[in-house]
Amino acid sequence: MLSSVLELRNIDRSIIHEVGGKAVNLGELLNIEGVNVPEGFCITTRIFKDVIYKNSLIRNLIDKLSSLTLESRDQIGELCGKIRDGIESAGISKDLRQEIVRHLSKLESASELGKNSAYAIRSSATAEDLPFVSFAGQQDSYLNIIGEESILRHIGKCWASLFTERATIYRMQNGYDHRYLYLAVIVQQMVFPNTSGIMFTADPINGNRKIVSVDAGFGLGEGLVSGLTNADNYKVSNGRIIGKNITDKRIAIYGLKQGGTGKKDIERKQRRKQVLADKQILELEVIGRKIEGHFGEPQDIEWCCADGLCYVLQTRPITTLFPVPEPNNGGNRVYVSVGHQQMMTDAIKPLGLSIWQMTAARPMSVAAGRFFVDVTPELASPEGRNLLFNVLGKSDPLIKDALEEIFSRETFIKSMVDAQPKKSAVKANWGPSPADFSALNDYDATVVDELIERAQRSISTLQQNIKAKSGTDVFNCIIQDLREERPKLNDSRSFGVIMTGMNASSWLNEKMLEWLGEKNVADIISQSVPNNVTSEMGLALMDVADAIRPYPEVVAYFERVRNDDFLDKMEQYRGGKQSKEVIHNFLSKYGMRCAGEIDITRPRWIENLSTLLPLILANVRQFQAGEAKRKFETGIRRALHKEKELLERLATLPDGKEKVKQTKLMIDLVRNLIGYREYPKYTIVSRYYIYKQALLKEAERLIQAGVINEKEDIYYLHFDELNEMVRLLDNGSAVKDFYKELISSRKEQHSHYEKLCPPRVITSDGEVITGRYKRENVPVGAIIGLPVSSGVVEGRARVILNMEDASLSENDILVTTFTDPSWTTLFVSIKGLVTEVGGLMTHGAVIAREYGLPAVVGVENATKLIKDGQKIRINGAEGFVELL
């Protein structure tokens, strides 16, 4: 049986549930050659369980605490206080006291101070210093504890600190159950340092894995960790100090002779002195890389220096770094986020990742549940670079600026200059350039009709083919369908139509500014264009509102119902049957849509009908009958009026006849082609819902066989893994139990990934490159973004992160992280749009222009900088937001 008290150097990861993450890491550190770690011992979680779960009073209090939510702050604080009092008063058993004293005697015999030796008493929780959540600083530590009785008393305090209000709320925010977390306690020899600090083996600001960042201050590290004192910061890379920031250090914390710690003013002449000598800085880098190499990932390390030696006090993984898309196998690489192009920056579950990868035209790398494309070959080639900037520059100028910054670093690019882009990935799929007007003439309105008809025909064929399939035949059908459809989704005609519409819009904006001094004319020209399946969806939902508005009983029913089966009970109300039919018609065309729809695992509207209720009711309240038709016709009138005005003004200019001819061509291209921009996505999402229905049938079979617990478990398996499970089931073979463990671990992993913010551009060094908008004459205090739909409007900001939480009125400006096509149904109810992610041709921008809605996108941290309910002004022509 495992002892209740263990020496730190005898601890390894196999007993993490007995000693917690911090003790495991210290045990491993003590066994790394060349790393100095103070000796100590650990009181295992078994003792903590005895203190807690053999005391019915404490156990009942924890049960009550576990039933509370974050809203019950007063009750949380009261219960935590009672639990701490109960733990501290429980005391330490005679047997445990003897065991602790024995280990103290062993440490004291090796110390010159003997019984006057000082110790640090630290917590080590079973949910601490883990790969996905660090819980750093949530429990209490006690420094410079002297004497047997004081040590024993502080062990009890350490146990109790698991239930400080701070630690309790942090656990609740991260979804951890208080009843299944246990605390070990570390007793470690105290080091009294001259200097101490924190070292990150990756730059904590931009994530660069080649840079070690060292914070250093005088005295004990408690001052830095608690934020009481300033720290010097040194940046080191490959044995070279590349940056120093020497601060004004006024206070330090030191150990007191009688025990405990106290503040001390730093002498004036020492305040601006460099804390560490250059030799020590470089020594710490070596130690940091050694520790990082042992643990296999970047580390957050607490260290101190005393009597000429550097000691490591603890280490933990840096949980906030965004992972590098692929390991660096030699040679620098540059990765661009796919999610920022697709308006879906949330983490995608494994099944969604694998099916999206099967759909994509080129290989992609995965990091933290997001896709990235390696654009290194394109960036290295003049031809590829121009095409890359042309496409991404239109879509997201922040990406373009980040890539330009990387390219300007000659040392980083040098290893790429001989690389050649893959022709098929660049020229064939990126369409004609803005100057390639001969290519622009290749497309007319009929090609759009042909592409749409072809897509609809193939969707019908898929529905028929997959309907009767089961088992592995379902998977083979999906594979075959993707194999046949992927070339069509990415063929040169389809992409050429999209790029031609984009380039014609750019041409209009550039030439009308040059010839007439007018900005962003394409915003008006592109209003109410044909064949835009996404903008039509928003108008169609207004028609649904028209259908139920005449029936007060149905409207009242909609206002009180919350469950997804509400359609089944509608027919009992007057007008219910007619309303149900209208909604069914809407769902037959748009029911497969949802927020984050490129992830096949996301619940579709037809699966989560209650999402549509507030949208329908908002339309009922805000609009009169026939508003959809009026809105569309108003857009057409504005576009035609602007066209007539432009052509008349151009005719009066030198070479007016030629200018009119060119402009009329471009206007026609925009009007005829720009709406198709939304159709390929609609086609993909339609197919995904058909796939999903078939796969969920297989999930039901797996549940019946006891292979998985719930149908949503399949979302955490890759397509091939799920196929293999079904194959084993059909063959009568045993399905291995490890699948359940795999699903469980991936759920935890996905939960962590959801908290990470994906970068637009990241390098193989892990460095996140943040682009900048180059803008002049912006009002002081304004937040800068990308202008995508002209107009200036003031209104109330509604900061909405989930579409189902939307409650909007006609004077509101929607502020959110990103909008994909499903959000279009909200656009008819608002005055303006602000998003954190987006570009000129992403979905939200396209629909905003078509609806004549002023919009600014790509506004970094918009949902944090703008408060819900705040009055704001957005300038969709110049691209900024003013906080009023």
mmCIF file with all atom_site columns, N, CA, C and O in Angstrom, residues 570-604:
data_model
loop_
_atom_site.group_PDB
_atom_site.id
_atom_site.type_symbol
_atom_site.label_atom_id
_atom_site.label_alt_id
_atom_site.label_comp_id
_atom_site.label_asym_id
_atom_site.label_entity_id
_atom_site.label_seq_id
_atom_site.pdbx_PDB_ins_code
_atom_site.Cartn_x
_atom_site.Cartn_y
_atom_site.Cartn_z
_atom_site.occupancy
_atom_site.B_iso_or_equiv
_atom_site.pdbx_formal_charge
_atom_site.auth_seq_id
_atom_site.auth_comp_id
_atom_site.auth_asym_id
_atom_site.auth_atom_id
_atom_site.pdbx_PDB_model_num
ATOM 1   N N  . MET A 1 570 ? -48.852 22.845 -32.593 1.00 0.00 ? 570 MET A N  1
ATOM 2   C CA . MET A 1 570 ? -49.363 24.107 -33.137 1.00 0.00 ? 570 MET A CA 1
ATOM 3   C C  . MET A 1 570 ? -50.780 24.008 -33.684 1.00 0.00 ? 570 MET A C  1
ATOM 4   O O  . MET A 1 570 ? -51.543 24.975 -33.648 1.00 0.00 ? 570 MET A O  1
ATOM 5   N N  . GLU A 1 571 ? -51.119 22.841 -34.193 1.00 0.00 ? 571 GLU A N  1
ATOM 6   C CA . GLU A 1 571 ? -52.368 22.724 -34.943 1.00 0.00 ? 571 GLU A CA 1
ATOM 7   C C  . GLU A 1 571 ? -53.607 22.922 -34.081 1.00 0.00 ? 571 GLU A C  1
ATOM 8   O O  . GLU A 1 571 ? -54.712 23.119 -34.596 1.00 0.00 ? 571 GLU A O  1
ATOM 9   N N  . GLN A 1 572 ? -53.473 22.902 -32.762 1.00 0.00 ? 572 GLN A N  1
ATOM 10  C CA . GLN A 1 572 ? -54.632 23.099 -31.884 1.00 0.00 ? 572 GLN A CA 1
ATOM 11  C C  . GLN A 1 572 ? -55.065 24.563 -31.827 1.00 0.00 ? 572 GLN A C  1
ATOM 12  O O  . GLN A 1 572 ? -56.142 24.886 -31.320 1.00 0.00 ? 572 GLN A O  1
ATOM 13  N N  . TYR A 1 573 ? -54.224 25.461 -32.341 1.00 0.00 ? 573 TYR A N  1
ATOM 14  C CA . TYR A 1 573 ? -54.546 26.883 -32.315 1.00 0.00 ? 573 TYR A CA 1
ATOM 15  C C  . TYR A 1 573 ? -55.024 27.341 -33.690 1.00 0.00 ? 573 TYR A C  1
ATOM 16  O O  . TYR A 1 573 ? -54.631 26.779 -34.725 1.00 0.00 ? 573 TYR A O  1
ATOM 17  N N  . ARG A 1 574 ? -55.877 28.377 -33.693 1.00 0.00 ? 574 ARG A N  1
ATOM 18  C CA . ARG A 1 574 ? -56.363 28.924 -34.958 1.00 0.00 ? 574 ARG A CA 1
ATOM 19  C C  . ARG A 1 574 ? -55.195 29.465 -35.775 1.00 0.00 ? 574 ARG A C  1
ATOM 20  O O  . ARG A 1 574 ? -54.415 30.264 -35.294 1.00 0.00 ? 574 ARG A O  1
ATOM 21  N N  . GLY A 1 575 ? -55.065 28.993 -37.003 1.00 0.00 ? 575 GLY A N  1
ATOM 22  C CA . GLY A 1 575 ? -53.955 29.390 -37.860 1.00 0.00 ? 575 GLY A CA 1
ATOM 23  C C  . GLY A 1 575 ? -52.715 28.535 -37.670 1.00 0.00 ? 575 GLY A C  1
ATOM 24  O O  . GLY A 1 575 ? -51.706 28.724 -38.362 1.00 0.00 ? 575 GLY A O  1
ATOM 25  N N  . GLY A 1 576 ? -52.787 27.582 -36.732 1.00 0.00 ? 576 GLY A N  1
ATOM 26  C CA . GLY A 1 576 ? -51.622 26.753 -36.442 1.00 0.00 ? 576 GLY A CA 1
ATOM 27  C C  . GLY A 1 576 ? -51.212 25.865 -37.594 1.00 0.00 ? 576 GLY A C  1
ATOM 28  O O  . GLY A 1 576 ? -50.019 25.699 -37.881 1.00 0.00 ? 576 GLY A O  1
ATOM 29  N N  . LYS A 1 577 ? -52.207 25.292 -38.272 1.00 0.00 ? 577 LYS A N  1
ATOM 30  C CA . LYS A 1 577 ? -51.895 24.397 -39.383 1.00 0.00 ? 577 LYS A CA 1
ATOM 31  C C  . LYS A 1 577 ? -51.206 25.148 -40.519 1.00 0.00 ? 577 LYS A C  1
ATOM 32  O O  . LYS A 1 577 ? -50.201 24.687 -41.067 1.00 0.00 ? 577 LYS A O  1
ATOM 33  N N  . GLN A 1 578 ? -51.745 26.342 -40.857 1.00 0.00 ? 578 GLN A N  1
ATOM 34  C CA . GLN A 1 578 ? -51.144 27.137 -41.926 1.00 0.00 ? 578 GLN A CA 1
ATOM 35  C C  . GLN A 1 578 ? -49.734 27.602 -41.544 1.00 0.00 ? 578 GLN A C  1
ATOM 36  O O  . GLN A 1 578 ? -48.807 27.567 -42.370 1.00 0.00 ? 578 GLN A O  1
ATOM 37  N N  . SER A 1 579 ? -49.567 28.020 -40.281 1.00 0.00 ? 579 SER A N  1
ATOM 38  C CA . SER A 1 579 ? -48.255 28.491 -39.808 1.00 0.00 ? 579 SER A CA 1
ATOM 39  C C  . SER A 1 579 ? -47.232 27.365 -39.832 1.00 0.00 ? 579 SER A C  1
ATOM 40  O O  . SER A 1 579 ? -46.071 27.557 -40.223 1.00 0.00 ? 579 SER A O  1
ATOM 41  N N  . LYS A 1 580 ? -47.671 26.179 -39.414 1.00 0.00 ? 580 LYS A N  1
ATOM 42  C CA . LYS A 1 580 ? -46.775 25.018 -39.401 1.00 0.00 ? 580 LYS A CA 1
ATOM 43  C C  . LYS A 1 580 ? -46.293 24.697 -40.809 1.00 0.00 ? 580 LYS A C  1
ATOM 44  O O  . LYS A 1 580 ? -45.099 24.394 -41.016 1.00 0.00 ? 580 LYS A O  1
ATOM 45  N N  . GLU A 1 581 ? -47.197 24.782 -41.790 1.00 0.00 ? 581 GLU A N  1
ATOM 46  C CA . GLU A 1 581 ? -46.823 24.486 -43.170 1.00 0.00 ? 581 GLU A CA 1
ATOM 47  C C  . GLU A 1 581 ? -45.788 25.480 -43.693 1.00 0.00 ? 581 GLU A C  1
ATOM 48  O O  . GLU A 1 581 ? -44.829 25.100 -44.370 1.00 0.00 ? 581 GLU A O  1
ATOM 49  N N  . VAL A 1 582 ? -45.965 26.757 -43.354 1.00 0.00 ? 582 VAL A N  1
ATOM 50  C CA . VAL A 1 582 ? -45.018 27.789 -43.796 1.00 0.00 ? 582 VAL A CA 1
ATOM 51  C C  . VAL A 1 582 ? -43.640 27.552 -43.187 1.00 0.00 ? 582 VAL A C  1
ATOM 52  O O  . VAL A 1 582 ? -42.613 27.667 -43.866 1.00 0.00 ? 582 VAL A O  1
ATOM 53  N N  . ILE A 1 583 ? -43.620 27.196 -41.908 1.00 0.00 ? 583 ILE A N  1
ATOM 54  C CA . ILE A 1 583 ? -42.338 26.933 -41.242 1.00 0.00 ? 583 ILE A CA 1
ATOM 55  C C  . ILE A 1 583 ? -41.675 25.698 -41.840 1.00 0.00 ? 583 ILE A C  1
ATOM 56  O O  . ILE A 1 583 ? -40.448 25.671 -42.057 1.00 0.00 ? 583 ILE A O  1
ATOM 57  N N  . HIS A 1 584 ? -42.461 24.676 -42.122 1.00 0.00 ? 584 HIS A N  1
ATOM 58  C CA . HIS A 1 584 ? -41.906 23.477 -42.760 1.00 0.00 ? 584 HIS A CA 1
ATOM 59  C C  . HIS A 1 584 ? -41.296 23.809 -44.119 1.00 0.00 ? 584 HIS A C  1
ATOM 60  O O  . HIS A 1 584 ? -40.227 23.291 -44.474 1.00 0.00 ? 584 HIS A O  1
ATOM 61  N N  . ASN A 1 585 ? -41.948 24.662 -44.866 1.00 0.00 ? 585 ASN A N  1
ATOM 62  C CA . ASN A 1 585 ? -41.401 25.064 -46.164 1.00 0.00 ? 585 ASN A CA 1
ATOM 63  C C  . ASN A 1 585 ? -40.076 25.801 -46.002 1.00 0.00 ? 585 ASN A C  1
ATOM 64  O O  . ASN A 1 585 ? -39.137 25.598 -46.783 1.00 0.00 ? 585 ASN A O  1
ATOM 65  N N  . PHE A 1 586 ? -40.002 26.662 -44.985 1.00 0.00 ? 586 PHE A N  1
ATOM 66  C CA . PHE A 1 586 ? -38.746 27.367 -44.705 1.00 0.00 ? 586 PHE A CA 1
ATOM 67  C C  . PHE A 1 586 ? -37.650 26.366 -44.340 1.00 0.00 ? 586 PHE A C  1
ATOM 68  O O  . PHE A 1 586 ? -36.517 26.435 -44.840 1.00 0.00 ? 586 PHE A O  1
ATOM 69  N N  . LEU A 1 587 ? -37.978 25.410 -43.482 1.00 0.00 ? 587 LEU A N  1
ATOM 70  C CA . LEU A 1 587 ? -36.989 24.429 -43.027 1.00 0.00 ? 587 LEU A CA 1
ATOM 71  C C  . LEU A 1 587 ? -36.548 23.502 -44.154 1.00 0.00 ? 587 LEU A C  1
ATOM 72  O O  . LEU A 1 587 ? -35.403 23.029 -44.158 1.00 0.00 ? 587 LEU A O  1
ATOM 73  N N  . SER A 1 588 ? -37.433 23.224 -45.096 1.00 0.00 ? 588 SER A N  1
ATOM 74  C CA . SER A 1 588 ? -37.056 22.334 -46.195 1.00 0.00 ? 588 SER A CA 1
ATOM 75  C C  . SER A 1 588 ? -35.930 22.929 -47.027 1.00 0.00 ? 588 SER A C  1
ATOM 76  O O  . SER A 1 588 ? -35.131 22.196 -47.625 1.00 0.00 ? 588 SER A O  1
ATOM 77  N N  . LYS A 1 589 ? -35.835 24.259 -47.048 1.00 0.00 ? 589 LYS A N  1
ATOM 78  C CA . LYS A 1 589 ? -34.767 24.907 -47.812 1.00 0.00 ? 589 LYS A CA 1
ATOM 79  C C  . LYS A 1 589 ? -33.606 25.353 -46.943 1.00 0.00 ? 589 LYS A C  1
ATOM 80  O O  . LYS A 1 589 ? -32.452 25.334 -47.369 1.00 0.00 ? 589 LYS A O  1
ATOM 81  N N  . TYR A 1 590 ? -33.900 25.749 -45.688 1.00 0.00 ? 590 TYR A N  1
ATOM 82  C CA . TYR A 1 590 ? -32.850 26.354 -44.857 1.00 0.00 ? 590 TYR A CA 1
ATOM 83  C C  . TYR A 1 590 ? -32.636 25.636 -43.520 1.00 0.00 ? 590 TYR A C  1
ATOM 84  O O  . TYR A 1 590 ? -31.801 26.070 -42.728 1.00 0.00 ? 590 TYR A O  1
ATOM 85  N N  . GLY A 1 591 ? -33.350 24.566 -43.269 1.00 0.00 ? 591 GLY A N  1
ATOM 86  C CA . GLY A 1 591 ? -33.270 23.917 -41.959 1.00 0.00 ? 591 GLY A CA 1
ATOM 87  C C  . GLY A 1 591 ? -31.926 23.311 -41.631 1.00 0.00 ? 591 GLY A C  1
ATOM 88  O O  . GLY A 1 591 ? -31.611 23.051 -40.470 1.00 0.00 ? 591 GLY A O  1
ATOM 89  N N  . MET A 1 592 ? -31.098 23.099 -42.664 1.00 0.00 ? 592 MET A N  1
ATOM 90  C CA . MET A 1 592 ? -29.776 22.503 -42.422 1.00 0.00 ? 592 MET A CA 1
ATOM 91  C C  . MET A 1 592 ? -28.751 23.533 -41.961 1.00 0.00 ? 592 MET A C  1
ATOM 92  O O  . MET A 1 592 ? -27.613 23.195 -41.670 1.00 0.00 ? 592 MET A O  1
ATOM 93  N N  . ARG A 1 593 ? -29.147 24.796 -41.874 1.00 0.00 ? 593 ARG A N  1
ATOM 94  C CA . ARG A 1 593 ? -28.214 25.854 -41.494 1.00 0.00 ? 593 ARG A CA 1
ATOM 95  C C  . ARG A 1 593 ? -28.163 25.992 -39.980 1.00 0.00 ? 593 ARG A C  1
ATOM 96  O O  . ARG A 1 593 ? -29.077 25.582 -39.248 1.00 0.00 ? 593 ARG A O  1
ATOM 97  N N  . CYS A 1 594 ? -27.078 26.595 -39.498 1.00 0.00 ? 594 CYS A N  1
ATOM 98  C CA . CYS A 1 594 ? -26.912 26.859 -38.066 1.00 0.00 ? 594 CYS A CA 1
ATOM 99  C C  . CYS A 1 594 ? -25.661 27.696 -37.890 1.00 0.00 ? 594 CYS A C  1
ATOM 100 O O  . CYS A 1 594 ? -24.892 27.900 -38.835 1.00 0.00 ? 594 CYS A O  1
ATOM 101 N N  . ALA A 1 595 ? -25.442 28.171 -36.681 1.00 0.00 ? 595 ALA A N  1
ATOM 102 C CA . ALA A 1 595 ? -24.207 28.888 -36.388 1.00 0.00 ? 595 ALA A CA 1
ATOM 103 C C  . ALA A 1 595 ? -23.044 27.898 -36.386 1.00 0.00 ? 595 ALA A C  1
ATOM 104 O O  . ALA A 1 595 ? -23.143 26.807 -35.830 1.00 0.00 ? 595 ALA A O  1
ATOM 105 N N  . GLY A 1 596 ? -21.932 28.270 -37.037 1.00 0.00 ? 596 GLY A N  1
ATOM 106 C CA . GLY A 1 596 ? -20.770 27.383 -37.092 1.00 0.00 ? 596 GLY A CA 1
ATOM 107 C C  . GLY A 1 596 ? -21.009 26.165 -37.967 1.00 0.00 ? 596 GLY A C  1
ATOM 108 O O  . GLY A 1 596 ? -20.516 25.068 -37.686 1.00 0.00 ? 596 GLY A O  1
ATOM 109 N N  . GLU A 1 597 ? -21.732 26.344 -39.077 1.00 0.00 ? 597 GLU A N  1
ATOM 110 C CA . GLU A 1 597 ? -22.259 25.217 -39.836 1.00 0.00 ? 597 GLU A CA 1
ATOM 111 C C  . GLU A 1 597 ? -21.222 24.393 -40.583 1.00 0.00 ? 597 GLU A C  1
ATOM 112 O O  . GLU A 1 597 ? -21.524 23.291 -41.030 1.00 0.00 ? 597 GLU A O  1
ATOM 113 N N  . ILE A 1 598 ? -19.969 24.877 -40.710 1.00 0.00 ? 598 ILE A N  1
ATOM 114 C CA . ILE A 1 598 ? -18.974 24.027 -41.368 1.00 0.00 ? 598 ILE A CA 1
ATOM 115 C C  . ILE A 1 598 ? -18.569 22.855 -40.475 1.00 0.00 ? 598 ILE A C  1
ATOM 116 O O  . ILE A 1 598 ? -17.919 21.923 -40.942 1.00 0.00 ? 598 ILE A O  1
ATOM 117 N N  . ASP A 1 599 ? -18.945 22.920 -39.201 1.00 0.00 ? 599 ASP A N  1
ATOM 118 C CA . ASP A 1 599 ? -18.745 21.791 -38.290 1.00 0.00 ? 599 ASP A CA 1
ATOM 119 C C  . ASP A 1 599 ? -20.006 20.942 -38.340 1.00 0.00 ? 599 ASP A C  1
ATOM 120 O O  . ASP A 1 599 ? -21.058 21.338 -37.854 1.00 0.00 ? 599 ASP A O  1
ATOM 121 N N  . ILE A 1 600 ? -19.903 19.767 -38.945 1.00 0.00 ? 600 ILE A N  1
ATOM 122 C CA . ILE A 1 600 ? -21.072 18.900 -39.142 1.00 0.00 ? 600 ILE A CA 1
ATOM 123 C C  . ILE A 1 600 ? -21.740 18.522 -37.825 1.00 0.00 ? 600 ILE A C  1
ATOM 124 O O  . ILE A 1 600 ? -22.913 18.175 -37.782 1.00 0.00 ? 600 ILE A O  1
ATOM 125 N N  . THR A 1 601 ? -21.015 18.637 -36.711 1.00 0.00 ? 601 THR A N  1
ATOM 126 C CA . THR A 1 601 ? -21.555 18.219 -35.418 1.00 0.00 ? 601 THR A CA 1
ATOM 127 C C  . THR A 1 601 ? -22.448 19.278 -34.779 1.00 0.00 ? 601 THR A C  1
ATOM 128 O O  . THR A 1 601 ? -23.145 18.981 -33.804 1.00 0.00 ? 601 THR A O  1
ATOM 129 N N  . ARG A 1 602 ? -22.450 20.497 -35.304 1.00 0.00 ? 602 ARG A N  1
ATOM 130 C CA . ARG A 1 602 ? -23.277 21.553 -34.714 1.00 0.00 ? 602 ARG A CA 1
ATOM 131 C C  . ARG A 1 602 ? -24.769 21.267 -34.950 1.00 0.00 ? 602 ARG A C  1
ATOM 132 O O  . ARG A 1 602 ? -25.148 20.830 -36.034 1.00 0.00 ? 602 ARG A O  1
ATOM 133 N N  . PRO A 1 603 ? -25.621 21.529 -33.947 1.00 0.00 ? 603 PRO A N  1
ATOM 134 C CA . PRO A 1 603 ? -27.060 21.294 -34.137 1.00 0.00 ? 603 PRO A CA 1
ATOM 135 C C  . PRO A 1 603 ? -27.647 22.235 -35.170 1.00 0.00 ? 603 PRO A C  1
ATOM 136 O O  . PRO A 1 603 ? -27.490 23.445 -35.097 1.00 0.00 ? 603 PRO A O  1
ATOM 137 N N  . ARG A 1 604 ? -28.307 21.662 -36.171 1.00 0.00 ? 604 ARG A N  1
ATOM 138 C CA . ARG A 1 604 ? -28.942 22.445 -37.235 1.00 0.00 ? 604 ARG A CA 1
ATOM 139 C C  . ARG A 1 604 ? -30.263 23.037 -36.730 1.00 0.00 ? 604 ARG A C  1
ATOM 140 O O  . ARG A 1 604 ? -30.836 22.571 -35.762 1.00 0.00 ? 604 ARG A O  1
#
